[in-house]
JSON list of C-alpha atoms in Angstrom, two decimals:
[
{"chain": "P", "resi": 16, "resn": "MET", "atom": "CA", "xyz": [18.08, -29.01, -68.21]},
{"chain": "P", "resi": 17, "resn": "SER", "atom": "CA", "xyz": [16.62, -32.03, -66.89]},
{"chain": "P", "resi": 18, "resn": "TYR", "atom": "CA", "xyz": [18.78, -31.47, -63.57]},
{"chain": "P", "resi": 19, "resn": "PHE", "atom": "CA", "xyz": [17.73, -28.18, -62.78]},
{"chain": "P", "resi": 20, "resn": "ARG", "atom": "CA", "xyz": [14.18, -28.78, -63.41]},
{"chain": "P", "resi": 21, "resn": "GLY", "atom": "CA", "xyz": [14.52, -32.40, -60.78]},
{"chain": "P", "resi": 22, "resn": "PHE", "atom": "CA", "xyz": [16.46, -29.60, -59.02]},
{"chain": "P", "resi": 23, "resn": "GLN", "atom": "CA", "xyz": [13.24, -27.01, -58.97]},
{"chain": "P", "resi": 24, "resn": "SER", "atom": "CA", "xyz": [10.85, -29.75, -58.26]},
{"chain": "P", "resi": 25, "resn": "GLY", "atom": "CA", "xyz": [12.51, -30.87, -55.20]},
{"chain": "P", "resi": 26, "resn": "TYR", "atom": "CA", "xyz": [13.06, -27.12, -54.00]},
{"chain": "P", "resi": 27, "resn": "LEU", "atom": "CA", "xyz": [9.17, -26.64, -54.52]},
{"chain": "P", "resi": 28, "resn": "ALA", "atom": "CA", "xyz": [8.17, -29.84, -52.99]},
{"chain": "P", "resi": 29, "resn": "HIS", "atom": "CA", "xyz": [10.42, -28.86, -49.35]},
{"chain": "P", "resi": 30, "resn": "GLN", "atom": "CA", "xyz": [8.97, -25.01, -49.17]},
{"chain": "P", "resi": 31, "resn": "ILE", "atom": "CA", "xyz": [5.66, -26.61, -49.27]},
{"chain": "P", "resi": 32, "resn": "SER", "atom": "CA", "xyz": [6.30, -29.40, -46.86]},
{"chain": "P", "resi": 33, "resn": "SER", "atom": "CA", "xyz": [7.29, -26.94, -45.03]},
{"chain": "P", "resi": 34, "resn": "ASP", "atom": "CA", "xyz": [4.71, -24.83, -45.02]},
{"chain": "P", "resi": 35, "resn": "VAL", "atom": "CA", "xyz": [2.86, -27.56, -44.18]},
{"chain": "P", "resi": 36, "resn": "GLU", "atom": "CA", "xyz": [4.25, -28.55, -41.26]},
{"chain": "P", "resi": 37, "resn": "SER", "atom": "CA", "xyz": [4.58, -25.01, -39.60]},
{"chain": "P", "resi": 38, "resn": "GLY", "atom": "CA", "xyz": [0.74, -24.58, -40.69]},
{"chain": "P", "resi": 39, "resn": "SER", "atom": "CA", "xyz": [0.11, -27.69, -38.09]},
{"chain": "P", "resi": 40, "resn": "GLN", "atom": "CA", "xyz": [2.63, -26.42, -35.76]},
{"chain": "P", "resi": 41, "resn": "SER", "atom": "CA", "xyz": [0.70, -23.28, -35.44]},
{"chain": "P", "resi": 42, "resn": "ASP", "atom": "CA", "xyz": [-2.72, -24.80, -35.25]},
{"chain": "P", "resi": 43, "resn": "GLN", "atom": "CA", "xyz": [-0.97, -27.58, -32.66]},
{"chain": "P", "resi": 44, "resn": "ASP", "atom": "CA", "xyz": [0.32, -24.15, -30.18]},
{"chain": "P", "resi": 45, "resn": "LYS", "atom": "CA", "xyz": [-3.16, -22.52, -30.75]},
{"chain": "P", "resi": 46, "resn": "ASN", "atom": "CA", "xyz": [-4.66, -26.14, -29.37]},
{"chain": "P", "resi": 47, "resn": "LEU", "atom": "CA", "xyz": [-1.56, -26.26, -26.41]},
{"chain": "P", "resi": 48, "resn": "TYR", "atom": "CA", "xyz": [-2.48, -22.38, -25.61]},
{"chain": "P", "resi": 49, "resn": "PRO", "atom": "CA", "xyz": [-6.41, -21.57, -26.37]},
{"chain": "P", "resi": 50, "resn": "ALA", "atom": "CA", "xyz": [-5.75, -17.83, -25.30]},
{"chain": "P", "resi": 51, "resn": "ASP", "atom": "CA", "xyz": [-4.07, -17.69, -28.46]},
{"chain": "P", "resi": 52, "resn": "ALA", "atom": "CA", "xyz": [-6.70, -18.74, -30.34]},
{"chain": "P", "resi": 53, "resn": "LEU", "atom": "CA", "xyz": [-8.46, -15.85, -28.59]},
{"chain": "P", "resi": 54, "resn": "SER", "atom": "CA", "xyz": [-9.68, -12.38, -30.24]},
{"chain": "P", "resi": 55, "resn": "THR", "atom": "CA", "xyz": [-7.92, -9.67, -29.51]},
{"chain": "P", "resi": 56, "resn": "PRO", "atom": "CA", "xyz": [-10.32, -7.46, -27.40]},
{"chain": "P", "resi": 57, "resn": "ARG", "atom": "CA", "xyz": [-11.53, -11.04, -25.96]},
{"chain": "P", "resi": 58, "resn": "GLN", "atom": "CA", "xyz": [-7.68, -11.47, -24.72]},
{"chain": "P", "resi": 59, "resn": "ILE", "atom": "CA", "xyz": [-7.70, -8.50, -23.41]},
{"chain": "P", "resi": 60, "resn": "LEU", "atom": "CA", "xyz": [-10.57, -9.05, -21.74]},
{"chain": "P", "resi": 61, "resn": "PHE", "atom": "CA", "xyz": [-9.29, -12.77, -20.25]},
{"chain": "P", "resi": 62, "resn": "VAL", "atom": "CA", "xyz": [-6.22, -10.91, -19.64]},
{"chain": "P", "resi": 63, "resn": "GLY", "atom": "CA", "xyz": [-8.17, -8.16, -17.45]},
{"chain": "P", "resi": 64, "resn": "THR", "atom": "CA", "xyz": [-10.64, -10.61, -15.71]},
{"chain": "P", "resi": 65, "resn": "LEU", "atom": "CA", "xyz": [-7.23, -12.39, -14.38]},
{"chain": "P", "resi": 66, "resn": "CYS", "atom": "CA", "xyz": [-5.59, -8.89, -13.19]},
{"chain": "P", "resi": 67, "resn": "THR", "atom": "CA", "xyz": [-8.82, -8.33, -11.28]},
{"chain": "P", "resi": 68, "resn": "ALA", "atom": "CA", "xyz": [-7.52, -11.05, -8.56]},
{"chain": "P", "resi": 69, "resn": "MET", "atom": "CA", "xyz": [-4.28, -8.90, -7.75]},
{"chain": "P", "resi": 70, "resn": "PHE", "atom": "CA", "xyz": [-6.45, -5.64, -7.31]},
{"chain": "P", "resi": 71, "resn": "THR", "atom": "CA", "xyz": [-8.94, -6.93, -5.58]},
{"chain": "P", "resi": 72, "resn": "ASN", "atom": "CA", "xyz": [-6.60, -8.49, -3.17]},
{"chain": "P", "resi": 73, "resn": "GLN", "atom": "CA", "xyz": [-5.04, -5.29, -2.95]},
{"chain": "P", "resi": 74, "resn": "VAL", "atom": "CA", "xyz": [-8.76, -3.26, -2.58]},
{"chain": "P", "resi": 75, "resn": "GLY", "atom": "CA", "xyz": [-9.52, -5.73, 0.45]},
{"chain": "P", "resi": 76, "resn": "LEU", "atom": "CA", "xyz": [-6.23, -4.20, 1.98]},
{"chain": "P", "resi": 77, "resn": "GLY", "atom": "CA", "xyz": [-6.48, -0.82, 1.39]},
{"chain": "P", "resi": 78, "resn": "ASN", "atom": "CA", "xyz": [-10.18, -0.36, 2.04]},
{"chain": "P", "resi": 79, "resn": "THR", "atom": "CA", "xyz": [-9.44, -1.01, 5.57]},
{"chain": "P", "resi": 80, "resn": "LEU", "atom": "CA", "xyz": [-6.38, 0.27, 6.33]},
{"chain": "P", "resi": 81, "resn": "ALA", "atom": "CA", "xyz": [-7.81, 3.47, 5.35]},
{"chain": "P", "resi": 82, "resn": "THR", "atom": "CA", "xyz": [-10.64, 3.16, 6.95]},
{"chain": "P", "resi": 83, "resn": "VAL", "atom": "CA", "xyz": [-9.69, 0.92, 10.63]},
{"chain": "P", "resi": 84, "resn": "GLY", "atom": "CA", "xyz": [-10.40, 3.98, 13.00]},
{"chain": "P", "resi": 85, "resn": "LEU", "atom": "CA", "xyz": [-13.92, 5.07, 11.69]},
{"chain": "P", "resi": 86, "resn": "ILE", "atom": "CA", "xyz": [-14.27, 0.75, 12.08]},
{"chain": "P", "resi": 87, "resn": "GLY", "atom": "CA", "xyz": [-13.00, 0.72, 15.02]},
{"chain": "P", "resi": 88, "resn": "GLU", "atom": "CA", "xyz": [-14.34, 3.42, 17.15]},
{"chain": "P", "resi": 89, "resn": "SER", "atom": "CA", "xyz": [-17.75, 1.99, 15.37]},
{"chain": "P", "resi": 90, "resn": "PHE", "atom": "CA", "xyz": [-17.44, -1.43, 17.53]},
{"chain": "P", "resi": 91, "resn": "GLY", "atom": "CA", "xyz": [-15.72, 0.53, 20.44]},
{"chain": "P", "resi": 92, "resn": "ILE", "atom": "CA", "xyz": [-12.09, -0.30, 20.08]},
{"chain": "P", "resi": 93, "resn": "THR", "atom": "CA", "xyz": [-9.31, 2.16, 20.96]},
{"chain": "P", "resi": 94, "resn": "ASN", "atom": "CA", "xyz": [-6.82, -0.81, 21.60]},
{"chain": "P", "resi": 95, "resn": "SER", "atom": "CA", "xyz": [-3.88, -0.80, 18.96]},
{"chain": "P", "resi": 96, "resn": "GLY", "atom": "CA", "xyz": [-3.46, -4.39, 19.49]},
{"chain": "P", "resi": 97, "resn": "GLN", "atom": "CA", "xyz": [-6.93, -5.04, 19.03]},
{"chain": "P", "resi": 98, "resn": "LEU", "atom": "CA", "xyz": [-7.48, -2.90, 15.65]},
{"chain": "P", "resi": 99, "resn": "SER", "atom": "CA", "xyz": [-4.56, -4.28, 14.30]},
{"chain": "P", "resi": 100, "resn": "TRP", "atom": "CA", "xyz": [-5.95, -7.58, 13.40]},
{"chain": "P", "resi": 101, "resn": "LEU", "atom": "CA", "xyz": [-9.03, -5.63, 11.46]},
{"chain": "P", "resi": 102, "resn": "ILE", "atom": "CA", "xyz": [-6.05, -5.51, 9.09]},
{"chain": "P", "resi": 103, "resn": "ALA", "atom": "CA", "xyz": [-3.50, -8.26, 9.76]},
{"chain": "P", "resi": 104, "resn": "GLY", "atom": "CA", "xyz": [-6.71, -11.83, 10.22]},
{"chain": "P", "resi": 105, "resn": "TYR", "atom": "CA", "xyz": [-7.06, -10.75, 6.17]},
{"chain": "P", "resi": 106, "resn": "SER", "atom": "CA", "xyz": [-2.94, -11.11, 5.54]},
{"chain": "P", "resi": 107, "resn": "LEU", "atom": "CA", "xyz": [-2.49, -13.76, 8.12]},
{"chain": "P", "resi": 108, "resn": "THR", "atom": "CA", "xyz": [-4.51, -16.21, 6.26]},
{"chain": "P", "resi": 109, "resn": "LEU", "atom": "CA", "xyz": [-3.75, -14.99, 2.59]},
{"chain": "P", "resi": 110, "resn": "GLY", "atom": "CA", "xyz": [-0.39, -16.11, 3.13]},
{"chain": "P", "resi": 111, "resn": "ALA", "atom": "CA", "xyz": [-1.06, -19.43, 4.91]},
{"chain": "P", "resi": 112, "resn": "PHE", "atom": "CA", "xyz": [-3.26, -20.60, 2.46]},
{"chain": "P", "resi": 113, "resn": "ILE", "atom": "CA", "xyz": [-1.86, -19.20, -0.94]},
{"chain": "P", "resi": 114, "resn": "LEU", "atom": "CA", "xyz": [0.23, -22.56, -1.70]},
{"chain": "P", "resi": 115, "resn": "ILE", "atom": "CA", "xyz": [-3.01, -24.39, -0.75]},
{"chain": "P", "resi": 116, "resn": "GLY", "atom": "CA", "xyz": [-4.70, -22.62, -2.92]},
{"chain": "P", "resi": 117, "resn": "GLY", "atom": "CA", "xyz": [-1.96, -23.00, -6.32]},
{"chain": "P", "resi": 118, "resn": "ARG", "atom": "CA", "xyz": [-1.60, -26.73, -5.03]},
{"chain": "P", "resi": 119, "resn": "LEU", "atom": "CA", "xyz": [-6.01, -27.01, -5.31]},
{"chain": "P", "resi": 120, "resn": "GLY", "atom": "CA", "xyz": [-5.96, -25.55, -8.54]},
{"chain": "P", "resi": 121, "resn": "ASP", "atom": "CA", "xyz": [-3.41, -28.09, -9.62]},
{"chain": "P", "resi": 122, "resn": "GLU", "atom": "CA", "xyz": [-6.02, -31.27, -8.52]},
{"chain": "P", "resi": 123, "resn": "PHE", "atom": "CA", "xyz": [-9.34, -29.52, -9.76]},
{"chain": "P", "resi": 124, "resn": "GLY", "atom": "CA", "xyz": [-8.62, -26.79, -12.46]},
{"chain": "P", "resi": 125, "resn": "HIS", "atom": "CA", "xyz": [-7.50, -23.58, -11.94]},
{"chain": "P", "resi": 126, "resn": "LYS", "atom": "CA", "xyz": [-10.15, -21.80, -13.70]},
{"chain": "P", "resi": 127, "resn": "LYS", "atom": "CA", "xyz": [-12.64, -23.80, -11.47]},
{"chain": "P", "resi": 128, "resn": "MET", "atom": "CA", "xyz": [-10.32, -22.65, -8.54]},
{"chain": "P", "resi": 129, "resn": "PHE", "atom": "CA", "xyz": [-10.97, -19.09, -9.12]},
{"chain": "P", "resi": 130, "resn": "VAL", "atom": "CA", "xyz": [-14.37, -18.81, -9.44]},
{"chain": "P", "resi": 131, "resn": "ILE", "atom": "CA", "xyz": [-14.65, -20.14, -6.36]},
{"chain": "P", "resi": 132, "resn": "GLY", "atom": "CA", "xyz": [-12.09, -17.84, -4.68]},
{"chain": "P", "resi": 133, "resn": "MET", "atom": "CA", "xyz": [-13.65, -14.79, -6.20]},
{"chain": "P", "resi": 134, "resn": "SER", "atom": "CA", "xyz": [-17.23, -16.30, -4.45]},
{"chain": "P", "resi": 135, "resn": "TRP", "atom": "CA", "xyz": [-15.44, -16.83, -1.43]},
{"chain": "P", "resi": 136, "resn": "TYR", "atom": "CA", "xyz": [-13.88, -13.60, -1.19]},
{"chain": "P", "resi": 137, "resn": "SER", "atom": "CA", "xyz": [-17.70, -11.69, -2.39]},
{"chain": "P", "resi": 138, "resn": "LEU", "atom": "CA", "xyz": [-19.36, -14.13, 0.59]},
{"chain": "P", "resi": 139, "resn": "TRP", "atom": "CA", "xyz": [-17.14, -13.20, 3.08]},
{"chain": "P", "resi": 140, "resn": "SER", "atom": "CA", "xyz": [-17.30, -9.12, 1.83]},
{"chain": "P", "resi": 141, "resn": "LEU", "atom": "CA", "xyz": [-20.81, -9.31, 2.24]},
{"chain": "P", "resi": 142, "resn": "VAL", "atom": "CA", "xyz": [-20.05, -10.98, 6.17]},
{"chain": "P", "resi": 143, "resn": "ALA", "atom": "CA", "xyz": [-17.98, -8.29, 7.30]},
{"chain": "P", "resi": 144, "resn": "GLY", "atom": "CA", "xyz": [-20.38, -5.62, 6.19]},
{"chain": "P", "resi": 145, "resn": "LEU", "atom": "CA", "xyz": [-23.16, -6.85, 7.93]},
{"chain": "P", "resi": 146, "resn": "SER", "atom": "CA", "xyz": [-21.07, -7.10, 10.94]},
{"chain": "P", "resi": 147, "resn": "VAL", "atom": "CA", "xyz": [-22.22, -3.38, 11.90]},
{"chain": "P", "resi": 148, "resn": "TYR", "atom": "CA", "xyz": [-25.05, -5.37, 13.64]},
{"chain": "P", "resi": 149, "resn": "SER", "atom": "CA", "xyz": [-22.96, -7.13, 15.71]},
{"chain": "P", "resi": 150, "resn": "ASN", "atom": "CA", "xyz": [-19.50, -7.22, 16.82]},
{"chain": "P", "resi": 151, "resn": "TYR", "atom": "CA", "xyz": [-15.63, -6.80, 16.63]},
{"chain": "P", "resi": 152, "resn": "VAL", "atom": "CA", "xyz": [-15.49, -10.27, 17.07]},
{"chain": "P", "resi": 153, "resn": "LEU", "atom": "CA", "xyz": [-17.97, -11.57, 13.80]},
{"chain": "P", "resi": 154, "resn": "PHE", "atom": "CA", "xyz": [-15.76, -8.33, 11.82]},
{"chain": "P", "resi": 155, "resn": "THR", "atom": "CA", "xyz": [-12.09, -10.24, 12.52]},
{"chain": "P", "resi": 156, "resn": "PHE", "atom": "CA", "xyz": [-13.27, -13.28, 11.63]},
{"chain": "P", "resi": 157, "resn": "SER", "atom": "CA", "xyz": [-14.83, -12.35, 8.05]},
{"chain": "P", "resi": 158, "resn": "ARG", "atom": "CA", "xyz": [-11.88, -10.81, 7.17]},
{"chain": "P", "resi": 159, "resn": "VAL", "atom": "CA", "xyz": [-10.29, -14.21, 8.48]},
{"chain": "P", "resi": 160, "resn": "PHE", "atom": "CA", "xyz": [-12.17, -15.58, 6.09]},
{"chain": "P", "resi": 161, "resn": "GLN", "atom": "CA", "xyz": [-11.52, -13.03, 2.99]},
{"chain": "P", "resi": 162, "resn": "GLY", "atom": "CA", "xyz": [-7.86, -13.68, 3.18]},
{"chain": "P", "resi": 163, "resn": "MET", "atom": "CA", "xyz": [-8.76, -17.28, 1.50]},
{"chain": "P", "resi": 164, "resn": "GLY", "atom": "CA", "xyz": [-10.46, -15.99, -1.57]},
{"chain": "P", "resi": 165, "resn": "PRO", "atom": "CA", "xyz": [-7.45, -14.36, -3.01]},
{"chain": "P", "resi": 166, "resn": "ALA", "atom": "CA", "xyz": [-5.30, -17.30, -1.40]},
{"chain": "P", "resi": 167, "resn": "LEU", "atom": "CA", "xyz": [-7.30, -18.88, -4.43]},
{"chain": "P", "resi": 168, "resn": "THR", "atom": "CA", "xyz": [-7.69, -16.26, -6.86]},
{"chain": "P", "resi": 169, "resn": "LEU", "atom": "CA", "xyz": [-3.98, -15.33, -7.17]},
{"chain": "P", "resi": 170, "resn": "PRO", "atom": "CA", "xyz": [-2.27, -18.69, -7.73]},
{"chain": "P", "resi": 171, "resn": "ASN", "atom": "CA", "xyz": [-4.45, -19.81, -9.73]},
{"chain": "P", "resi": 172, "resn": "ALA", "atom": "CA", "xyz": [-4.96, -16.51, -11.87]},
{"chain": "P", "resi": 173, "resn": "LEU", "atom": "CA", "xyz": [-0.96, -16.92, -12.56]},
{"chain": "P", "resi": 174, "resn": "GLY", "atom": "CA", "xyz": [-1.46, -20.55, -13.94]},
{"chain": "P", "resi": 175, "resn": "ILE", "atom": "CA", "xyz": [-4.41, -19.72, -15.76]},
{"chain": "P", "resi": 176, "resn": "LEU", "atom": "CA", "xyz": [-1.71, -17.17, -17.36]},
{"chain": "P", "resi": 177, "resn": "GLY", "atom": "CA", "xyz": [0.85, -19.32, -18.19]},
{"chain": "P", "resi": 178, "resn": "ARG", "atom": "CA", "xyz": [-0.97, -22.04, -19.47]},
{"chain": "P", "resi": 179, "resn": "SER", "atom": "CA", "xyz": [-3.07, -19.95, -22.43]},
{"chain": "P", "resi": 180, "resn": "PHE", "atom": "CA", "xyz": [-0.98, -18.31, -23.93]},
{"chain": "P", "resi": 181, "resn": "ALA", "atom": "CA", "xyz": [2.35, -19.24, -25.68]},
{"chain": "P", "resi": 182, "resn": "PRO", "atom": "CA", "xyz": [6.09, -18.12, -24.25]},
{"chain": "P", "resi": 183, "resn": "GLY", "atom": "CA", "xyz": [6.51, -14.81, -25.56]},
{"chain": "P", "resi": 184, "resn": "PRO", "atom": "CA", "xyz": [5.71, -11.69, -25.92]},
{"chain": "P", "resi": 185, "resn": "ARG", "atom": "CA", "xyz": [2.24, -11.91, -25.07]},
{"chain": "P", "resi": 186, "resn": "GLN", "atom": "CA", "xyz": [2.22, -13.99, -21.89]},
{"chain": "P", "resi": 187, "resn": "ASN", "atom": "CA", "xyz": [5.22, -11.48, -20.99]},
{"chain": "P", "resi": 188, "resn": "MET", "atom": "CA", "xyz": [2.91, -8.64, -21.50]},
{"chain": "P", "resi": 189, "resn": "ALA", "atom": "CA", "xyz": [0.39, -10.93, -20.08]},
{"chain": "P", "resi": 190, "resn": "PHE", "atom": "CA", "xyz": [2.17, -11.15, -16.29]},
{"chain": "P", "resi": 191, "resn": "ALA", "atom": "CA", "xyz": [3.70, -7.16, -16.84]},
{"chain": "P", "resi": 192, "resn": "TRP", "atom": "CA", "xyz": [-0.70, -6.30, -16.69]},
{"chain": "P", "resi": 193, "resn": "PHE", "atom": "CA", "xyz": [-0.84, -9.15, -13.60]},
{"chain": "P", "resi": 194, "resn": "GLY", "atom": "CA", "xyz": [1.80, -7.39, -11.10]},
{"chain": "P", "resi": 195, "resn": "GLY", "atom": "CA", "xyz": [1.21, -3.98, -12.59]},
{"chain": "P", "resi": 196, "resn": "ALA", "atom": "CA", "xyz": [-2.77, -3.96, -11.40]},
{"chain": "P", "resi": 197, "resn": "ALA", "atom": "CA", "xyz": [-1.20, -4.04, -7.18]},
{"chain": "P", "resi": 198, "resn": "PRO", "atom": "CA", "xyz": [-0.91, -0.47, -7.16]},
{"chain": "P", "resi": 199, "resn": "PHE", "atom": "CA", "xyz": [-3.89, 0.01, -8.87]},
{"chain": "P", "resi": 200, "resn": "GLY", "atom": "CA", "xyz": [-5.82, -1.53, -6.19]},
{"chain": "P", "resi": 201, "resn": "ALA", "atom": "CA", "xyz": [-3.99, -0.21, -3.41]},
{"chain": "P", "resi": 202, "resn": "ILE", "atom": "CA", "xyz": [-5.10, 3.13, -4.71]},
{"chain": "P", "resi": 203, "resn": "ALA", "atom": "CA", "xyz": [-8.39, 2.27, -5.59]},
{"chain": "P", "resi": 204, "resn": "GLY", "atom": "CA", "xyz": [-8.52, 0.53, -2.07]},
{"chain": "P", "resi": 205, "resn": "PHE", "atom": "CA", "xyz": [-7.37, 3.51, -0.36]},
{"chain": "P", "resi": 206, "resn": "LEU", "atom": "CA", "xyz": [-10.21, 5.58, -2.18]},
{"chain": "P", "resi": 207, "resn": "PHE", "atom": "CA", "xyz": [-13.15, 4.10, -2.82]},
{"chain": "P", "resi": 208, "resn": "GLY", "atom": "CA", "xyz": [-12.37, 3.11, 0.71]},
{"chain": "P", "resi": 209, "resn": "GLY", "atom": "CA", "xyz": [-12.81, 6.33, 2.66]},
{"chain": "P", "resi": 210, "resn": "LEU", "atom": "CA", "xyz": [-15.63, 7.47, 0.04]},
{"chain": "P", "resi": 211, "resn": "PHE", "atom": "CA", "xyz": [-17.52, 4.91, 0.90]},
{"chain": "P", "resi": 212, "resn": "ALA", "atom": "CA", "xyz": [-16.54, 5.20, 4.41]},
{"chain": "P", "resi": 213, "resn": "LEU", "atom": "CA", "xyz": [-18.37, 9.40, 4.17]},
{"chain": "P", "resi": 214, "resn": "ALA", "atom": "CA", "xyz": [-21.81, 7.22, 3.60]},
{"chain": "P", "resi": 215, "resn": "TRP", "atom": "CA", "xyz": [-21.49, 4.23, 6.23]},
{"chain": "P", "resi": 216, "resn": "TRP", "atom": "CA", "xyz": [-18.55, 2.07, 6.59]},
{"chain": "P", "resi": 217, "resn": "PRO", "atom": "CA", "xyz": [-20.16, -1.42, 5.44]},
{"chain": "P", "resi": 218, "resn": "TRP", "atom": "CA", "xyz": [-20.60, -0.29, 2.07]},
{"chain": "P", "resi": 219, "resn": "ILE", "atom": "CA", "xyz": [-16.99, -0.67, 1.89]},
{"chain": "P", "resi": 220, "resn": "TYR", "atom": "CA", "xyz": [-17.39, -4.12, 1.89]},
{"chain": "P", "resi": 221, "resn": "TRP", "atom": "CA", "xyz": [-21.34, -4.29, 0.37]},
{"chain": "P", "resi": 222, "resn": "SER", "atom": "CA", "xyz": [-19.77, -2.71, -2.68]},
{"chain": "P", "resi": 223, "resn": "LEU", "atom": "CA", "xyz": [-16.99, -5.19, -2.80]},
{"chain": "P", "resi": 224, "resn": "ALA", "atom": "CA", "xyz": [-18.71, -7.81, -2.38]},
{"chain": "P", "resi": 225, "resn": "ILE", "atom": "CA", "xyz": [-21.22, -7.05, -5.47]},
{"chain": "P", "resi": 226, "resn": "ALA", "atom": "CA", "xyz": [-17.93, -6.38, -7.56]},
{"chain": "P", "resi": 227, "resn": "LEU", "atom": "CA", "xyz": [-16.62, -9.83, -6.70]},
{"chain": "P", "resi": 228, "resn": "ALA", "atom": "CA", "xyz": [-19.56, -11.58, -7.48]},
{"chain": "P", "resi": 229, "resn": "GLY", "atom": "CA", "xyz": [-19.82, -10.05, -11.11]},
{"chain": "P", "resi": 230, "resn": "ILE", "atom": "CA", "xyz": [-16.25, -10.82, -11.30]},
{"chain": "P", "resi": 231, "resn": "ALA", "atom": "CA", "xyz": [-17.20, -14.51, -10.96]},
{"chain": "P", "resi": 232, "resn": "GLY", "atom": "CA", "xyz": [-19.90, -14.48, -13.03]},
{"chain": "P", "resi": 233, "resn": "PHE", "atom": "CA", "xyz": [-18.02, -13.37, -16.02]},
{"chain": "P", "resi": 234, "resn": "ALA", "atom": "CA", "xyz": [-14.68, -15.16, -15.64]},
{"chain": "P", "resi": 235, "resn": "GLU", "atom": "CA", "xyz": [-16.79, -17.89, -15.60]},
{"chain": "P", "resi": 236, "resn": "TRP", "atom": "CA", "xyz": [-17.83, -17.58, -19.32]},
{"chain": "P", "resi": 237, "resn": "ILE", "atom": "CA", "xyz": [-14.65, -15.07, -20.39]},
{"chain": "P", "resi": 238, "resn": "ILE", "atom": "CA", "xyz": [-11.73, -17.95, -19.51]},
{"chain": "P", "resi": 239, "resn": "PRO", "atom": "CA", "xyz": [-11.49, -20.62, -21.76]},
{"chain": "P", "resi": 240, "resn": "PRO", "atom": "CA", "xyz": [-11.95, -24.65, -20.62]},
{"chain": "P", "resi": 241, "resn": "PRO", "atom": "CA", "xyz": [-8.34, -26.47, -19.88]},
{"chain": "P", "resi": 242, "resn": "LEU", "atom": "CA", "xyz": [-7.59, -28.43, -22.97]},
{"chain": "P", "resi": 243, "resn": "GLN", "atom": "CA", "xyz": [-8.61, -31.46, -21.20]},
{"chain": "P", "resi": 244, "resn": "GLU", "atom": "CA", "xyz": [-11.88, -29.97, -21.01]},
{"chain": "P", "resi": 245, "resn": "LYS", "atom": "CA", "xyz": [-11.49, -29.89, -24.98]},
{"chain": "P", "resi": 246, "resn": "GLN", "atom": "CA", "xyz": [-10.17, -32.69, -25.35]},
{"chain": "P", "resi": 247, "resn": "ASN", "atom": "CA", "xyz": [-12.97, -34.59, -23.79]}
]
């Protein structure tokens, strides 16, 4: 009987110890992965905000692709080679600077680079619309500088997602939504590009600038600080 009681006491002590260890491990995971500690509504807002990196990237391509003829006509451009630069300048800098954007995020913080990227994208979208008062050279340059915005937001949004969720279904779902935002962004670019062009084509870029500025401000609030900032 005494042996049985000793065994039972040892078993209970083991179970309590296991529960304490699992609880401390869960707390440690929440500290390591800040998004796991957020409420479900805030997690949805958090992931949705990061998905705007992919969404707005495709919007910036689709809205010009759908209206390039109209924009070129307003500048008196009929040469297809010149028209192609109105689209290609954006893609060129996006592809050229995306690795640099990711490296800057590693050095200075993914959240900071994400917010800067959205702000930069907003600024040059505004300039793209204002180029209607200048010439196609300013518009082309503004498109080139626009591309640097998604080059900052895309890799850093992925970096934030990877470091904010513990490996598992929620992280997988977050990455799936990020990739799935691309076709929705392209459709929105074609749709709203055509609609705003019915009024006046600069509003394609002014409306985008307003939306991007709003996303930058919202991202500053909704994205949790990285682990090292919490520890400090």
